[in-house]
Amino acid sequence: MAADFNWAVGGEAGDGIDSTGKIFAQALSRAGRHVFTSKDFASRIRGGYTAYKVRTSVDKVQSVVDRLDVLIALTPRTIEENLDELHEGSVIIYDGERTTMQDVEIPEGMIGLDVPLKSLAEEAGGAIMRNVVALGAACEVAEFPIENLDSALEKRFKDKGQKLVDNNKEAARAGQSYVAEEYDHEFDYSLETTDEDYVLLNGDEAIGMGAIAAGCRFYAGYPITPATDVMTYLTGRIERYGGHVVQAEDELSAINMALGAARGGARAMTATSGPGIDLMTETFGLIATSETPLVICNVMRSGPSTGMPTKQEQGDLNQMLYGGHGEVPRFVLAPTTIDECFWKTVEAFNLAEKYQVPVYLTADLSMAVTEQTFSPDTFDMDEVEVDRGNVVDETTIDDHMSESGGFQPHEITDDGISPRAFPGTADGAHMSTGLEHDEQGRRTEDTDMRVAQVDKRNRKVETAREREDWSPREFGDADADDLVITWGSNEGALAEAVDILDEEGQDVRVLSVPYIFPRPDLSEDVAAAETTVVVECNEQGQFADLVEHDVLERVDRVNKYNGVRFKADELAAEIKSTLEAGVEA
Amino acid sequence: MSSDIRFTDFKSDKQPTWCPGCGDFGTMNGMMKALAETGNDPDNTFVVAGIGCSGKIGTYMHSYALHGVHGRALPVGTGVKMARPDIEVMVAGGDGDGYSIGAGHFVHAVRRNVDMTYVVMDNRIYGLTKGQASPTSREDFETSTSPEGPKQPPVNPHALALASGATFIAQSFSSDALRHQEIIQEAIEHDGFGFVNVYSPCVTFNDVDTYDYFRDSLVDLKEADHDPTDREAAKDVILDNEKEHQGVIYKDESSVPYHEQHGVDEDMSVLPDGAPEGATDLVREFY
């Protein structure tokens, strides 16, 4: 019996793949099993291959692997696409009555279960439930108690009436019984349940939840894959906490609305993907120069241009670090896990307001659309702190007036942080502008004031470096000679890769870095290592470049840019071969 | 707010760098007087402007203000109003800012019916970049970038607004100080998006749409027996290319502003020190 179980449903977009996968993932989560999901999807509404994969174990799972134990194949292509991951003993559930599946050939050594999904679904109340019949069949194969599936079906359909819930339960049982009666076969799998309670959510949802927790009240965005789920999540939820979501006419409008709300004193956010960041870049400069706190979430996908909208990449790092004309400080945070998407979002809002800077919060497609189980106290709302920084009110504003009595929102201070007055604060009226300005915010071309303001803005970065903890997360063997550095969603795969490497006798130390700017000083870590390898999903090694810049030393790189995330076993092999090549050289 | 607010309280200590005789002086004075007259003060007023001669207005007025990027003033105003329904929001821009680079935002701000006042200082030319054709320039108006005229009809902003579902459409002339102020006041008092196109002549680069031209050709709707609540009548005024009008062209008295339609009434600047009450419900949903 394998320690973890890998399952997938695949077919054409429009076949209900997503909801089928989600129901199964929820059933597993509700049964106290850990779950990690991934999606293969094309940029179209109907047609085109799409799949939803679920990996599950009683232990924590945090990556995908090259293995499939049970596959529900709604089209012949589903089998072709997953042939590499299927193995001897893998079970393929399909409907031989379906026109396209009649001549399907089950690869040698695998077990084909021909289940009349549509007919059984019709008997239970409707052909639309054929995927649920398949889920019932999968439960039988995996020895997974079908009551857990019932529970997920109830969650899914309870708003549509008990009748529908009952029909679905019946459909699931039809699939289960059919396999039990028609196939006299002992399968290799047995999915045990536990008493643990888990929540199941993806990166976009964690970001949205973090935003509300942090007090974000205003969100404006324009739909774009793979960031749209952030807006979908907030819509209908943020209102309960006194907030509002606007679906803007474009990204230019979205970021300017968020800017307006932030000037009004609200915690505000927008989320988009690379092409949207391009459009927002002009306003980004204004936000930075006017020292407006704003969180801009960039859920990266494959670029450049329209690139591959539904595929993974971490190619926008330079865009976020350097995008825009002129020089302005900005912070770039990059959560490395789904639970960290929540906490880094909270942190992003605090950093934005404490330092009065725009903060890029970046996730990537793999993290955004992937669901993972967590203990609910991972998201302990009592731990959330809101720090609004240097906001003045009627009683403290007098300390920040010019000689002529005007409020100074860009006061030159030792730590670079100036006072902030929200509209409505008496005597706080002031202007904000993208023009270079004096301490009162009024346009200036005075050379001394220009230098003073540029220095003041940059001084905030030094202050933040001193006051905040920018440490990376460390795992693997602390005493290993070889160092692996990564950022973004690769951490999960890397954590499992370390275990694989360990079994093969290869010790590595890993640093997973959630801060791109400011970022930790890694020079001592790199100096102490024999070989340093930087792992990232792009071709040029944008983070590796930064490390080299910081430590003044060459590092090795493992890059992947075919649109697919790293898998644990693949990554272990890549790291090993890179380290071995280094030794030979 | 205190009732002893005078319009001069809305003046900053910066001297305008607009050309002597520029229509924008009158436009701005009318805005300041209208704000004071409607009971606002600088600390509860937010003025948003874009780029160009019109964009300088935030510098010359005294209030909370943002001088934004070209064409994007309306979204900024929308954000301010959503976060702060308690704050008076006024957005100012030019004809290039509003009807060229910002035309998309104009249509959408109108259809959202956000409760703010939008003043377009329309001089039918690009002034600050020294005299190129603007979206409201006449078809035969010769400029450095249109030596034989733009050869395309000017944008009809009022038609665009009406077609987009506007609830308040007006036109004023910066030189007719009293009427201009009156019209801006009515726009401020309107519950929803108060749109006022202001003829604000450019004395340096536009020798066609001059003070004299507007003075001679303007028909005041107040004296023309026009009923601004009649949408059909408004349509006739707007599509009449033969005349220049001033006054309130259209007003929907049943207008409900965006924030009220969406139940937004809280001051979003006020936050607790931690997660909002009941935030644990957000986690429970993922069971």
PDB file of C-alpha atoms in Angstrom, chain A residues 39-45 49-50 224-226 273 300-303 306-313 364-366 369 562-565:
ATOM      1  CA  LYS A  39      -5.150  21.518 -12.173  1.00  0.00           C
ATOM      2  CA  ASP A  40      -4.267  21.201 -15.830  1.00  0.00           C
ATOM      3  CA  PHE A  41      -6.471  23.524 -17.781  1.00  0.00           C
ATOM      4  CA  ALA A  42      -6.543  25.323 -21.099  1.00  0.00           C
ATOM      5  CA  SER A  43      -7.469  28.925 -21.748  1.00  0.00           C
ATOM      6  CA  ARG A  44     -10.964  28.243 -23.063  1.00  0.00           C
ATOM      7  CA  ILE A  45     -14.448  27.719 -21.664  1.00  0.00           C
ATOM      8  CA  TYR A  49      -8.111  18.782 -22.263  1.00  0.00           C
ATOM      9  CA  THR A  50      -8.503  19.573 -18.615  1.00  0.00           C
ATOM     10  CA  ILE A 224      -7.601  38.053 -15.251  1.00  0.00           C
ATOM     11  CA  THR A 225      -6.365  34.490 -14.894  1.00  0.00           C
ATOM     12  CA  PRO A 226      -5.094  33.377 -12.396  1.00  0.00           C
ATOM     13  CA  SER A 273      -1.472  39.145 -13.226  1.00  0.00           C
ATOM     14  CA  MET A 300       2.038  35.398 -11.954  1.00  0.00           C
ATOM     15  CA  ARG A 301       1.444  33.304 -15.054  1.00  0.00           C
ATOM     16  CA  SER A 302       3.569  32.518 -18.127  1.00  0.00           C
ATOM     17  CA  GLY A 303       4.627  35.606 -20.064  1.00  0.00           C
ATOM     18  CA  THR A 306      -0.349  37.038 -23.322  1.00  0.00           C
ATOM     19  CA  GLY A 307       2.062  34.128 -22.965  1.00  0.00           C
ATOM     20  CA  MET A 308       0.356  31.047 -21.569  1.00  0.00           C
ATOM     21  CA  PRO A 309      -2.402  32.445 -19.360  1.00  0.00           C
ATOM     22  CA  THR A 310      -3.236  29.170 -17.641  1.00  0.00           C
ATOM     23  CA  LYS A 311       0.319  27.988 -17.069  1.00  0.00           C
ATOM     24  CA  GLN A 312       2.851  28.381 -14.300  1.00  0.00           C
ATOM     25  CA  GLU A 313       5.792  30.791 -14.274  1.00  0.00           C
ATOM     26  CA  ASP A 364       2.038  32.304  -8.864  1.00  0.00           C
ATOM     27  CA  LEU A 365      -0.467  30.223 -10.776  1.00  0.00           C
ATOM     28  CA  SER A 366       0.537  26.949  -9.146  1.00  0.00           C
ATOM     29  CA  VAL A 369      -5.201  27.462  -8.053  1.00  0.00           C
ATOM     30  CA  ASN A 562       7.609  24.910 -19.753  1.00  0.00           C
ATOM     31  CA  GLY A 563       4.495  26.085 -17.941  1.00  0.00           C
ATOM     32  CA  VAL A 564       4.339  23.221 -15.460  1.00  0.00           C
ATOM     33  CA  ARG A 565       5.319  23.441 -11.799  1.00  0.00           C
TER      34      ARG A 565
END
